Each structure stands twice: as C-alpha cells, then as structure tokens.
C-alpha cells in the first residue's frame, strides 16, 4: 500500500463517517471566543488542509461580525446561532464570497433550520463524493479523479453564484 493510497483512504474513510454536529449537540451555553475556536476547530478539522491552517481564526470571526454576516456576540459570548453560522461560513467561504454567504443568510429561514439544511446537504455531498473515489487507484487515475471533482466543483460554484446574484438583485429591486 502506497503512502498516497493510505493517506487518501484514511481521509476518505473519515469523510464517509463525517457529520457536522446536530443542532442539539451545539452548546446550549454561550461560549467565549477561545471556546468557539476549539469547538469549530474540532467540528471542521476534516476540511483543514493541515493543522497550521484553521478555517476560522479570531480575526476572521471578528471580520464576519463587523461585516454583518454573523451577528454581534452578546457580552462577548457566542450562542448556538453564532456557532452554526460560523461553521457554515468556515466551509462555504471556500467556494462563495462573503457577500454571497450573506445573501444565503438573509432568507426567512431561522438559524436552526438553515443549519440543519446545510448540515444535511454537506454530509450528503461529502459521503457521495467520498464513496466515488477509489484510493487504491494508480496516481494517474487519482489525478483524473481530482481533476473531475475540481471541474464539478467549479461548475456547481458558478451555478450557486448565479442563483445568489439573482436573489441579491431581486432583494435590491424590492427596496
């Protein structure tokens, strides 16, 4: 077994078992920033390229709050609603702009339903994608799989961006 096969196989197994925390598993007691960093870091660790590159940092979180994508914490404490949005931002910012994420968050759905919908979609997409990759394949086949997945991601990103642009334009027209 090659290192590539082992590394890919190990990660794919983790991906097939991954799920974002259920809404009920999010802490019911508001957390301070350092606790938020620990919680989100653990919850999103599968998606980090390495241990040195966190998907969320203190500065990023502060910027999301300043830009209005995430509500201001209450007495420097972050609620379930904050945590759910921060985890969604951490994952979505890989494919959408912060402005597009803000459009997603501007709908009528409450934070709990939005998070549940996202968690289900994320898990389904991840499990389906991971199941379609065969880590025992040779390097050329793995590169071809990576290329195909990247092309699919680009296409899906473009469609998502167009939908969000149309929603944003519609919202502006109503004002």
Rosetta silent file (secondary structure, phi, psi, omega in degrees, C-alpha in Angstrom):
SEQUENCE: XXXXXXXXXXXXXXXXXXXXXXXXXXXXXXXXXXXXXXXXXXXXXXXXXXXXXXXXXXXXXXXXXXXXXXXXXXXXXXXXXXXXXXXXXXXXXXXXXXXXXXXXXXXXXXXXXXXXXXXXXXXXXXXXXXXXXXXXXXXXXXXXXXXXXXXXXXXXXXXXXXXXXXXXXXXXXXX
SCORE:     score description
SCORE:     0.000 S_00000001
   1 L     0.000  125.939 -179.902    0.000    0.000    0.000 S_00000001
   2 L   -77.880  163.851  177.287    1.480    3.334   -1.043 S_00000001
   3 H   -62.585  -40.079  178.858    1.508    6.438    1.146 S_00000001
   4 H   -60.927  -47.346  179.890   -0.913    8.137   -1.288 S_00000001
   5 H   -61.121  -43.262 -179.981   -3.288    5.179   -1.097 S_00000001
   6 H   -64.613  -50.098 -177.889   -3.026    5.116    2.701 S_00000001
   7 H   -62.003  -47.349  179.236   -3.476    8.897    3.130 S_00000001
   8 H   -63.993  -45.289 -179.006   -6.364    9.131    0.660 S_00000001
   9 H   -61.216  -42.659  179.587   -8.012    6.005    2.018 S_00000001
  10 H   -63.195  -47.762 -179.068   -7.752    7.218    5.610 S_00000001
  11 H   -64.532  -42.486 -179.466   -9.179   10.651    4.773 S_00000001
  12 H   -63.448  -36.825  176.667  -11.968    9.183    2.621 S_00000001
  13 H   -63.666  -44.410  177.278  -12.961    6.842    5.452 S_00000001
  14 H   -62.080  -39.693 -179.750  -13.147    9.822    7.820 S_00000001
  15 H   -64.466  -39.869  179.868  -15.159   11.738    5.199 S_00000001
  16 H   -67.082  -24.681 -179.597  -17.673    8.906    4.850 S_00000001
  17 H   -95.476   -7.310 -172.967  -18.178    8.953    8.629 S_00000001
  18 L   -72.697  143.606  168.060  -18.271   12.757    8.959 S_00000001
  19 L  -152.299  139.566  171.570  -21.266   14.772   10.031 S_00000001
  20 L   -63.406  153.495  177.954  -21.473   18.307   11.349 S_00000001
  21 L   -58.746  139.242  174.334  -22.726   18.386   14.933 S_00000001
  22 L   -61.477  156.330  177.728  -26.521   18.188   15.190 S_00000001
  23 H   -52.953  -43.186 -178.025  -28.254   21.372   16.305 S_00000001
  24 H   -68.531  -18.793  178.542  -28.981   19.718   19.656 S_00000001
  25 H   -87.229  -10.596  175.989  -25.266   18.904   20.042 S_00000001
  26 L   -70.252  141.983 -178.068  -24.266   22.565   19.758 S_00000001
  27 L   -56.665  131.956  179.618  -23.513   24.011   23.192 S_00000001
  28 L   -82.749  -16.470  177.298  -26.618   25.480   24.788 S_00000001
  29 L   -96.698  130.530  179.629  -24.489   27.770   26.954 S_00000001
  30 L   -57.358  146.132 -175.768  -22.898   30.705   25.097 S_00000001
  31 E  -112.606  150.012  171.032  -19.142   30.392   24.537 S_00000001
  32 L   -79.979  165.588 -174.773  -16.239   32.829   24.690 S_00000001
  33 H   -52.240  -46.548 -177.851  -14.019   33.243   21.622 S_00000001
  34 H   -63.390  -33.842  176.665  -11.371   30.720   22.710 S_00000001
  35 H   -71.275  -37.411  176.135  -14.092   28.119   23.304 S_00000001
  36 H   -61.257  -44.146 -179.890  -15.623   28.927   19.917 S_00000001
  37 H   -61.049  -42.685  178.951  -12.221   28.381   18.304 S_00000001
  38 H   -65.339  -47.274 -177.122  -11.839   24.997   19.993 S_00000001
  39 H   -62.741  -51.590 -177.687  -15.376   23.859   19.142 S_00000001
  40 H   -68.331  -35.121  177.650  -15.327   24.928   15.499 S_00000001
  41 H   -60.214  -44.192  177.918  -11.755   23.707   15.052 S_00000001
  42 H   -68.164  -43.729 -176.240  -12.738   20.220   16.167 S_00000001
  43 H   -65.870  -31.955 -174.676  -16.003   20.222   14.219 S_00000001
  44 L  -107.391    8.026 -173.274  -14.362   21.334   10.957 S_00000001
  45 H   -57.546  -30.947  179.178  -10.974   19.617   11.270 S_00000001
  46 H   -58.199  -30.409 -173.755  -11.709   17.217    8.392 S_00000001
  47 H   -92.594   -4.313  179.556  -11.722   20.187    5.999 S_00000001
  48 L   -80.964  137.423 -179.121   -8.450   21.765    7.119 S_00000001
  49 L   -66.583  -41.463  173.333   -5.535   21.196    4.777 S_00000001
  50 L  -153.750  174.540 -174.956   -3.174   20.876    7.721 S_00000001
  51 L   -67.680  -16.737 -177.825   -3.047   21.677   11.415 S_00000001
  52 L   -86.843  -14.062 -176.134   -1.424   25.069   10.782 S_00000001
  53 L  -116.188   94.842  177.806   -4.247   26.427    8.615 S_00000001
  54 L   -77.746  146.857  175.528   -7.505   26.868   10.512 S_00000001
  55 L   -71.849  -26.392  179.046  -10.687   27.524    8.582 S_00000001
  56 L  -132.441  133.994  172.947  -11.611   30.112   11.222 S_00000001
  57 L  -122.670  168.213  176.793   -9.389   32.427   13.235 S_00000001
  58 H   -54.425  -46.335 -178.351  -10.212   35.097   15.813 S_00000001
  59 H   -62.540  -42.729  178.785   -9.558   37.798   13.216 S_00000001
  60 H   -61.048  -46.478 -179.371  -11.777   36.129   10.628 S_00000001
  61 H   -59.857  -45.387  178.454  -14.624   35.791   13.108 S_00000001
  62 H   -59.847  -39.287  178.223  -14.279   39.442   14.111 S_00000001
  63 H   -66.449  -38.253  178.379  -14.381   40.428   10.424 S_00000001
  64 H   -66.140  -34.615  177.156  -17.533   38.357    9.820 S_00000001
  65 H   -69.781  -47.800 -179.704  -19.161   40.110   12.769 S_00000001
  66 H   -59.723  -37.070 -178.583  -18.042   43.572   11.583 S_00000001
  67 L   -80.761   -7.011  176.968  -19.342   42.891    8.079 S_00000001
  68 L    86.419    3.864  178.416  -22.711   41.765    9.455 S_00000001
  69 L   -69.807  -36.138  177.038  -22.550   38.195    8.133 S_00000001
  70 L  -120.617  137.541  179.949  -22.613   36.954   11.728 S_00000001
  71 L   -63.151  155.515  176.344  -24.453   38.802   14.494 S_00000001
  72 L   -63.430  141.194  175.897  -22.505   40.538   17.243 S_00000001
  73 L   -67.796  155.387  178.471  -21.837   38.326   20.248 S_00000001
  74 E   -97.054  115.913 -177.015  -23.763   39.142   23.409 S_00000001
  75 L    53.075   43.537  178.839  -21.340   40.184   26.157 S_00000001
  76 L    63.926   19.936  178.832  -18.503   38.589   24.126 S_00000001
  77 E  -117.354  142.624 -176.375  -20.311   35.243   24.136 S_00000001
  78 E  -108.628  129.041 -177.083  -21.388   33.265   21.081 S_00000001
  79 L   -89.067 -178.067  174.534  -24.677   31.326   21.007 S_00000001
  80 H   -56.149  -41.864 -179.302  -25.789   28.269   19.018 S_00000001
  81 H   -61.075  -43.411  177.518  -26.897   30.615   16.256 S_00000001
  82 H   -61.880  -49.316 -177.413  -23.435   32.159   16.107 S_00000001
  83 H   -59.189  -44.481 -178.449  -21.704   28.766   16.111 S_00000001
  84 H   -62.587  -44.395  179.940  -23.897   27.379   13.364 S_00000001
  85 H   -67.201  -38.520  179.151  -23.314   30.391   11.133 S_00000001
  86 H   -64.058  -40.959  178.305  -19.580   30.391   11.832 S_00000001
  87 H   -66.502  -38.826  177.080  -19.270   26.732   10.861 S_00000001
  88 H   -64.610  -44.419  178.346  -21.253   27.363    7.684 S_00000001
  89 H   -60.499  -44.352 -179.350  -19.080   30.386    6.844 S_00000001
  90 H   -55.226  -38.572  179.749  -15.939   28.344    7.513 S_00000001
  91 H   -86.185  -42.646 -175.635  -16.962   25.783    4.916 S_00000001
  92 H   -70.182  -28.608 -177.170  -18.814   27.972    2.433 S_00000001
  93 L   -65.328  -12.352  176.041  -16.081   30.611    2.141 S_00000001
  94 L   -70.316  -23.806 -175.649  -14.061   28.022    0.230 S_00000001
  95 L  -127.701  -15.022 -178.688  -16.492   28.379   -2.696 S_00000001
  96 L  -126.036  151.843  174.087  -18.555   31.538   -2.135 S_00000001
  97 L   -72.197  161.694  177.608  -17.725   35.157   -1.422 S_00000001
  98 H   -62.396  -35.420  177.309  -18.677   36.588    1.950 S_00000001
  99 H   -62.911  -40.944  177.943  -21.285   38.727    0.137 S_00000001
 100 H   -66.384  -38.907  177.750  -22.851   35.579   -1.338 S_00000001
 101 H   -63.576  -39.598  177.507  -22.866   33.913    2.075 S_00000001
 102 H   -60.782  -38.326  176.947  -24.620   36.992    3.471 S_00000001
 103 H   -63.424  -42.385  176.702  -27.317   36.559    0.798 S_00000001
 104 H   -57.729  -42.302 -176.813  -27.738   32.926    1.893 S_00000001
 105 H   -76.985  -10.855 -174.094  -28.141   34.063    5.494 S_00000001
 106 L   -87.912    2.860 -179.211  -30.630   36.823    4.585 S_00000001
 107 L   -72.965 -177.573 -177.664  -33.550   34.490    3.880 S_00000001
 108 L   -83.542  -10.338 -178.096  -36.590   33.928    6.057 S_00000001
 109 L   -66.118  145.181  174.697  -35.355   30.617    7.493 S_00000001
 110 L   -77.978  164.346 -175.177  -34.409   30.628   11.147 S_00000001
 111 H   -58.222  -39.313 -178.790  -30.820   29.773   12.065 S_00000001
 112 H   -63.203  -47.920 -178.370  -31.718   26.277   13.237 S_00000001
 113 H   -66.583  -40.788  178.540  -33.467   25.282   10.001 S_00000001
 114 H   -59.972  -45.489  179.933  -30.757   26.842    7.842 S_00000001
 115 H   -64.404  -44.510  179.127  -28.073   24.936    9.751 S_00000001
 116 H   -60.544  -43.527  178.610  -29.995   21.651    9.578 S_00000001
 117 H   -62.507  -44.549  179.960  -30.471   22.068    5.820 S_00000001
 118 H   -64.597  -46.700 -178.355  -26.797   22.896    5.332 S_00000001
 119 H   -59.674  -41.687  179.086  -25.573   20.031    7.529 S_00000001
 120 H   -65.772  -44.283  179.700  -27.726   17.534    5.629 S_00000001
 121 H   -64.844  -42.406 -178.993  -26.588   18.854    2.241 S_00000001
 122 H   -63.723  -48.120 -179.804  -22.934   18.925    3.330 S_00000001
 123 H   -62.651  -45.400  179.893  -22.990   15.387    4.706 S_00000001
 124 H   -60.147  -46.222 -179.524  -24.826   14.020    1.684 S_00000001
 125 H   -65.244  -42.167 -178.883  -22.459   15.651   -0.786 S_00000001
 126 H   -65.831  -46.136 -179.288  -19.375   14.602    1.149 S_00000001
 127 H   -63.544  -44.529  179.610  -20.489   10.989    1.563 S_00000001
 128 H   -62.414  -43.835 -178.776  -21.498   10.678   -2.095 S_00000001
 129 H   -67.187  -46.769 -178.846  -18.249   12.209   -3.298 S_00000001
 130 H   -62.118  -38.375 -179.015  -16.019   10.173   -0.976 S_00000001
 131 H   -66.060  -23.549 -178.544  -17.748    6.929   -1.950 S_00000001
 132 L   -87.840   -2.136 -179.624  -16.944    7.598   -5.612 S_00000001
 133 L  -103.641  136.522 -177.781  -13.177    7.876   -5.105 S_00000001
 134 L  -115.509   99.100 -173.715  -11.037    4.739   -5.115 S_00000001
 135 L   -64.489  -17.495  179.724   -7.780    5.348   -3.214 S_00000001
 136 L   -78.399   -5.378  179.235   -6.266    2.089   -4.476 S_00000001
 137 L   -65.548  160.441  177.908   -6.171    3.547   -7.998 S_00000001
 138 L   -74.068  171.419 -175.098   -2.860    4.487   -9.574 S_00000001
 139 H   -59.124  -40.192 -179.236   -1.558    8.069   -9.500 S_00000001
 140 H   -64.266  -41.271  179.278   -2.874    8.903  -12.981 S_00000001
 141 H   -67.559  -37.257  178.095   -6.385    7.724  -12.082 S_00000001
 142 H   -67.484  -40.414  176.169   -6.294    9.698   -8.823 S_00000001
 143 H   -62.541  -41.855  178.432   -5.189   12.844  -10.688 S_00000001
 144 H   -63.338  -39.802  177.799   -8.019   12.303  -13.180 S_00000001
 145 H   -64.731  -42.711  179.294  -10.485   11.899  -10.289 S_00000001
 146 H   -63.388  -41.238  178.609   -9.172   15.092   -8.655 S_00000001
 147 H   -62.843  -45.222  179.614   -9.489   16.966  -11.953 S_00000001
 148 H   -62.491  -44.818  179.658  -13.059   15.745  -12.461 S_00000001
 149 H   -63.435  -40.985  178.876  -14.028   16.672   -8.892 S_00000001
 150 H   -65.353  -39.905  178.187  -12.460   20.132   -9.260 S_00000001
 151 H   -64.746  -42.357  177.363  -14.302   20.699  -12.557 S_00000001
 152 H   -62.678  -41.406  179.762  -17.596   19.643  -10.956 S_00000001
 153 H   -62.946  -41.827  178.836  -16.916   21.943   -8.005 S_00000001
 154 H   -62.719  -43.160  179.019  -16.232   24.863  -10.347 S_00000001
 155 H   -64.056  -45.012 -179.797  -19.457   24.239  -12.254 S_00000001
 156 H   -65.542  -37.902  177.583  -21.506   23.961   -9.061 S_00000001
 157 H   -62.046  -44.687 -179.321  -19.863   27.090   -7.681 S_00000001
 158 H   -61.627  -42.464  179.245  -20.780   29.059  -10.816 S_00000001
 159 H   -65.126  -45.323  179.295  -24.414   27.942  -10.612 S_00000001
 160 H   -59.956  -42.991  179.561  -24.617   28.766   -6.889 S_00000001
 161 H   -62.380  -41.030  179.693  -23.124   32.215   -7.525 S_00000001
 162 H   -65.347  -41.232  177.672  -25.656   32.962  -10.293 S_00000001
 163 H   -61.116  -47.056 -178.187  -28.547   31.919   -8.069 S_00000001
 164 H   -67.258  -34.346  176.322  -27.290   34.113   -5.237 S_00000001
 165 H   -63.954  -43.331  178.886  -26.694   37.030   -7.610 S_00000001
 166 H   -64.094  -41.503  177.952  -30.297   36.758   -8.828 S_00000001
 167 H   -64.092  -40.519  178.867  -31.584   36.606   -5.246 S_00000001
 168 H   -65.394  -44.020  178.722  -29.491   39.628   -4.305 S_00000001
 169 H   -62.250  -40.950  179.242  -30.705   41.589   -7.342 S_00000001
 170 H   -63.813  -40.940  179.653  -34.318   40.705   -6.532 S_00000001
 171 H   -65.008  -41.296  178.394  -33.876   41.858   -2.939 S_00000001
 172 H   -64.492  -38.283 -178.915  -32.343   45.168   -4.102 S_00000001
 173 H   -66.820  -29.601 -179.484  -35.213   45.719   -6.561 S_00000001
 174 H   -76.013  -18.561 -177.761  -37.785   45.326   -3.777 S_00000001
 175 L   -75.328    0.000    0.000  -36.194   48.104   -1.718 S_00000001
